[in-house]
mmCIF file with all atom_site columns, C-alpha atoms in Angstrom:
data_model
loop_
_atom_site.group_PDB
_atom_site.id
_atom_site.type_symbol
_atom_site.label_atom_id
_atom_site.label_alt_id
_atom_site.label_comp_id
_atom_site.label_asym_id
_atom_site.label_entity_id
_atom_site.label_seq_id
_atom_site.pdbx_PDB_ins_code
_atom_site.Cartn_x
_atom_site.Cartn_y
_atom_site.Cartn_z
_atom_site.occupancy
_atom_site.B_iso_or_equiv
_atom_site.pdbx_formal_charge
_atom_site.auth_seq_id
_atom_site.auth_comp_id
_atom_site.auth_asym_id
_atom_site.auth_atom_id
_atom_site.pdbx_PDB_model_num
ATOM 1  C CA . UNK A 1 1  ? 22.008 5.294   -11.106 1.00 0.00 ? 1  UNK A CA 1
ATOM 2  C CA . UNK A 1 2  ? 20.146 2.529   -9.624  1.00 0.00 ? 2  UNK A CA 1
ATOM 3  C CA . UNK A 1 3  ? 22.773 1.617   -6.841  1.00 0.00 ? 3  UNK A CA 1
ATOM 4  C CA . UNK A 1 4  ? 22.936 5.081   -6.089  1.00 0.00 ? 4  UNK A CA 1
ATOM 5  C CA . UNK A 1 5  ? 19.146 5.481   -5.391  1.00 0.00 ? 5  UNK A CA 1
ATOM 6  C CA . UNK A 1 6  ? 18.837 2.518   -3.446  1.00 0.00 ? 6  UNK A CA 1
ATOM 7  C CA . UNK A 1 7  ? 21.716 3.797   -1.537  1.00 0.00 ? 7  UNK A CA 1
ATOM 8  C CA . UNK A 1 8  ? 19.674 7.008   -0.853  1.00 0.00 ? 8  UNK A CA 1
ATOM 9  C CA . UNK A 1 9  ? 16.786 5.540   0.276   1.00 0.00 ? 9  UNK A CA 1
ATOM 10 C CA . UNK A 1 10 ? 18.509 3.170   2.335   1.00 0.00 ? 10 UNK A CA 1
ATOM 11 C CA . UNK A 1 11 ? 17.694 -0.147  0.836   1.00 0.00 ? 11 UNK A CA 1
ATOM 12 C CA . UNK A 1 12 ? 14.016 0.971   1.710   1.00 0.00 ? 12 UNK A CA 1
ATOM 13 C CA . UNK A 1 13 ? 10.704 0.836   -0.669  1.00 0.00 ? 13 UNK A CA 1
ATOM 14 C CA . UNK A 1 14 ? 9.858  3.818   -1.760  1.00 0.00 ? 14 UNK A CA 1
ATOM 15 C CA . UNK A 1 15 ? 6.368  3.067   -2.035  1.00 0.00 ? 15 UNK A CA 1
ATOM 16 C CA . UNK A 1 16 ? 5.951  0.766   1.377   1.00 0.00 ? 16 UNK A CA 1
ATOM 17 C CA . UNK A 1 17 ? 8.700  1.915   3.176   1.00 0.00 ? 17 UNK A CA 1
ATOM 18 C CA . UNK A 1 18 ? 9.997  -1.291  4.002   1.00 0.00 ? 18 UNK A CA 1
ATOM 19 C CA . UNK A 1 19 ? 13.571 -2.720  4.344   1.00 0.00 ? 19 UNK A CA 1
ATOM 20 C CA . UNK A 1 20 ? 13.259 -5.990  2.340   1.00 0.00 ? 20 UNK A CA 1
ATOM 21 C CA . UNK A 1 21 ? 15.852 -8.940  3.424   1.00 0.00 ? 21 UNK A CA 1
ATOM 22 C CA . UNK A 1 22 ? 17.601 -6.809  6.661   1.00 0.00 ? 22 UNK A CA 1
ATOM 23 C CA . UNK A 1 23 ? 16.883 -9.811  8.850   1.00 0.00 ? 23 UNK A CA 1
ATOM 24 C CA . UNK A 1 24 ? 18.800 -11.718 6.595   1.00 0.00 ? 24 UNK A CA 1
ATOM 25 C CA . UNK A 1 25 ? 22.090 -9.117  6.197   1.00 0.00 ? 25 UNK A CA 1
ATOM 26 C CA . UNK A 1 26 ? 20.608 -9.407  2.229   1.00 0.00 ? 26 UNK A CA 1
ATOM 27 C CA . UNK A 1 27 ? 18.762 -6.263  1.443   1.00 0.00 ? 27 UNK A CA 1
ATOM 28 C CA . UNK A 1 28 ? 16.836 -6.324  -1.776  1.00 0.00 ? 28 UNK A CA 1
ATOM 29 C CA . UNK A 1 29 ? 15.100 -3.321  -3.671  1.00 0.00 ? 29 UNK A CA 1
ATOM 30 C CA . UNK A 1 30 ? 14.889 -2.793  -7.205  1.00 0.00 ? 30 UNK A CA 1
ATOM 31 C CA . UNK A 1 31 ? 15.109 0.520   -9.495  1.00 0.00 ? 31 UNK A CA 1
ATOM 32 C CA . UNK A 1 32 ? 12.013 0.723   -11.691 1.00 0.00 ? 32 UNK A CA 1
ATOM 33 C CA . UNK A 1 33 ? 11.569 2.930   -14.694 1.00 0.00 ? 33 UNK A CA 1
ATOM 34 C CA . UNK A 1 34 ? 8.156  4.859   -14.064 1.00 0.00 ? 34 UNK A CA 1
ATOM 35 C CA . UNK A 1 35 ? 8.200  5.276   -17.989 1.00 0.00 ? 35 UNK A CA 1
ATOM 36 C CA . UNK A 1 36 ? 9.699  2.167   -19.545 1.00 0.00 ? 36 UNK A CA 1
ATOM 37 C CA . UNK A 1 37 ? 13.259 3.137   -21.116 1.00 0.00 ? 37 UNK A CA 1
ATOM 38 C CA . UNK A 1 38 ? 12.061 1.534   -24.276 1.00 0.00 ? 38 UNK A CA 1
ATOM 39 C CA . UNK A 1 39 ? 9.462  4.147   -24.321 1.00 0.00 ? 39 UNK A CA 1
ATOM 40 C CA . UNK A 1 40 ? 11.048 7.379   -22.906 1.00 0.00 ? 40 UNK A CA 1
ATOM 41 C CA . UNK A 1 41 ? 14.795 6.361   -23.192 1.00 0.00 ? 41 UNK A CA 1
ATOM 42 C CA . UNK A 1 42 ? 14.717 8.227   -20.548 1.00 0.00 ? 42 UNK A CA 1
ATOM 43 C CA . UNK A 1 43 ? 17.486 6.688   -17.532 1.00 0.00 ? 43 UNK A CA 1
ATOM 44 C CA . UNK A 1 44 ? 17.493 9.727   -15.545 1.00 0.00 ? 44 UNK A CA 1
ATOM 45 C CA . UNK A 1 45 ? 17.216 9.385   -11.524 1.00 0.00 ? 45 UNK A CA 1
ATOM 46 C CA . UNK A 1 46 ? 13.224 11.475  -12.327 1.00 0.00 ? 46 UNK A CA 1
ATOM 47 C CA . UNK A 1 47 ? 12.208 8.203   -14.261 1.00 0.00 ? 47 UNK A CA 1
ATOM 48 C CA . UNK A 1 48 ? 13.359 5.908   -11.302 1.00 0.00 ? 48 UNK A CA 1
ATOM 49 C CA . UNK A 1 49 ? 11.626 4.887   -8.668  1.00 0.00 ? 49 UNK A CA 1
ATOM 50 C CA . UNK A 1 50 ? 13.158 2.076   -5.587  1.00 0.00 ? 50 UNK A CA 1
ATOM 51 C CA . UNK A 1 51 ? 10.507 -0.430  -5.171  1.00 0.00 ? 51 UNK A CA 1
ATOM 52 C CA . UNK A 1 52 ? 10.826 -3.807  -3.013  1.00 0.00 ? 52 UNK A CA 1
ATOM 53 C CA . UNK A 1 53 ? 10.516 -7.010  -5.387  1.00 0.00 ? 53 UNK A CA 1
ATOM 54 C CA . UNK A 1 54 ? 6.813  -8.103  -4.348  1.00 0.00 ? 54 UNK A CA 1
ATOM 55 C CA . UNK A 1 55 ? 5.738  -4.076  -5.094  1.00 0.00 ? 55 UNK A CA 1
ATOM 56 C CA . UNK A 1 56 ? 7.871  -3.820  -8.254  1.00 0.00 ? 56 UNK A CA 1
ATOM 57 C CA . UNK A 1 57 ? 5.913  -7.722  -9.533  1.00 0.00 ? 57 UNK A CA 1
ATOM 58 C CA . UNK A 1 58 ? 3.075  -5.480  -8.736  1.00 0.00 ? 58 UNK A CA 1
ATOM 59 C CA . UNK A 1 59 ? 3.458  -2.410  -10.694 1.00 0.00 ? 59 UNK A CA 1
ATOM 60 C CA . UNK A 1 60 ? 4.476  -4.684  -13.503 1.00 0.00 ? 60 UNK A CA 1
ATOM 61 C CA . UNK A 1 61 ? 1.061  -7.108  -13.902 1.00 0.00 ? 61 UNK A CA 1
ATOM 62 C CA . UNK A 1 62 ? -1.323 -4.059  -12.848 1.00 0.00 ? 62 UNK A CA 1
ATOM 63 C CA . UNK A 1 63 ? 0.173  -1.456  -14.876 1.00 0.00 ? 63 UNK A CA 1
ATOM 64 C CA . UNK A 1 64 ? -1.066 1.643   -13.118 1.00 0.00 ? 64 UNK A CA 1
ATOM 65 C CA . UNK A 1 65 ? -1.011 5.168   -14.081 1.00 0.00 ? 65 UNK A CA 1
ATOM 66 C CA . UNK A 1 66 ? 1.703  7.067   -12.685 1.00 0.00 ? 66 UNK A CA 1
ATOM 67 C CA . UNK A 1 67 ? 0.330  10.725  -11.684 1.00 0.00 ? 67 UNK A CA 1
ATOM 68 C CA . UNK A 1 68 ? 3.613  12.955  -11.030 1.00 0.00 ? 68 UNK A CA 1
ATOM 69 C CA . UNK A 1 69 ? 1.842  15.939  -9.496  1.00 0.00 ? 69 UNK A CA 1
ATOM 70 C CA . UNK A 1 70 ? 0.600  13.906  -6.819  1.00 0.00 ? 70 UNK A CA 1
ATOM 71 C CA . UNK A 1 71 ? 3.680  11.232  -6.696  1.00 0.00 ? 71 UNK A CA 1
ATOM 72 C CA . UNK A 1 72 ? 0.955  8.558   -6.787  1.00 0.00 ? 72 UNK A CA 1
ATOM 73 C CA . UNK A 1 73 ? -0.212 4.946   -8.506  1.00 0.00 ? 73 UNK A CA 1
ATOM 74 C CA . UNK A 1 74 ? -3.232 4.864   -9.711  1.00 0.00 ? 74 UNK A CA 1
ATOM 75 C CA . UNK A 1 75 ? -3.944 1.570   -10.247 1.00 0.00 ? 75 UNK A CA 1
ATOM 76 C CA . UNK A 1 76 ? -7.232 0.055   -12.726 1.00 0.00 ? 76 UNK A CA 1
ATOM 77 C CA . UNK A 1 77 ? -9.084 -1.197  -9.651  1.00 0.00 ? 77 UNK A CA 1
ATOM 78 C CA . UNK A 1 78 ? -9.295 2.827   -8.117  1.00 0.00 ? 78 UNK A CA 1
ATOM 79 C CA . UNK A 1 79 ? -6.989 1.874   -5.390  1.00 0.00 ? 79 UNK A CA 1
ATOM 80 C CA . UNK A 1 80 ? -4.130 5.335   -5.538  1.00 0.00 ? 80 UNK A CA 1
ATOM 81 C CA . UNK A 1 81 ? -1.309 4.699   -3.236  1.00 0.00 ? 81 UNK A CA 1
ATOM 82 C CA . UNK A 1 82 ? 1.581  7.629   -2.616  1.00 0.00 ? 82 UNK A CA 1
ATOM 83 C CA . UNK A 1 83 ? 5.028  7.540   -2.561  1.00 0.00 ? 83 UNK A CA 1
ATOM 84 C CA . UNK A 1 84 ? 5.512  7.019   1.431   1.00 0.00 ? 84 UNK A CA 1
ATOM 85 C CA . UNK A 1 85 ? 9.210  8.425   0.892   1.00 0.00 ? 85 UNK A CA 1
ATOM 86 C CA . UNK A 1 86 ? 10.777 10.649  -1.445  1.00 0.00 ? 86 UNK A CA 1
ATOM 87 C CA . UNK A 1 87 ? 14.272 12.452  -1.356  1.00 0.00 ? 87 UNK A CA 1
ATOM 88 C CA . UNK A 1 88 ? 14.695 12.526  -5.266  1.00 0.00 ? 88 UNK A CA 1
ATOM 89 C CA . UNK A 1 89 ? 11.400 12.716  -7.668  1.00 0.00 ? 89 UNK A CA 1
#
């Protein structure tokens, strides 16, 4: 499901929009679970979101809130960033 998604989006970060590691002919984005898996158990492509690795290291030590409505992170500091591209959520 991953491969696929990152395929969809191009290699691109969903949230930043950038192609990680073109210069380099070694693209790198990763698949994150919005909801952990351990949590939801929940693998479907609605629980996944492609992030680049610096974004995902992010989303992982700030733990923000994710608001589906408005495809957004809320994050504890008050900063809210959007999804900058979506084809699948």
């Amino acid at each position: 499901i991953g491969d696929s998604l990152k395929q969809l989006y191009n290699y691109r970060c969903q949230m930043t929009g950038e192609k990680v590691g073109d210069e380099y002919n070694a693209l790198v984005v990763e698949a994150h679970h919005i909801i952990p898996s351990t949590e939801s158990m929940n693998n479907d492509t609605s629980n996944i979101i492609i992030l680049s690795p610096s974004y995902h290291r992010i989303i992982h030590k700030a733990k923000p809130e994710w608001d589906r409505m408005n495809l957004s992170f809320s994050f504890p500091n008050g900063l809210v960033e959007k999804v900058k591209i979506n084809l699948h959520l």
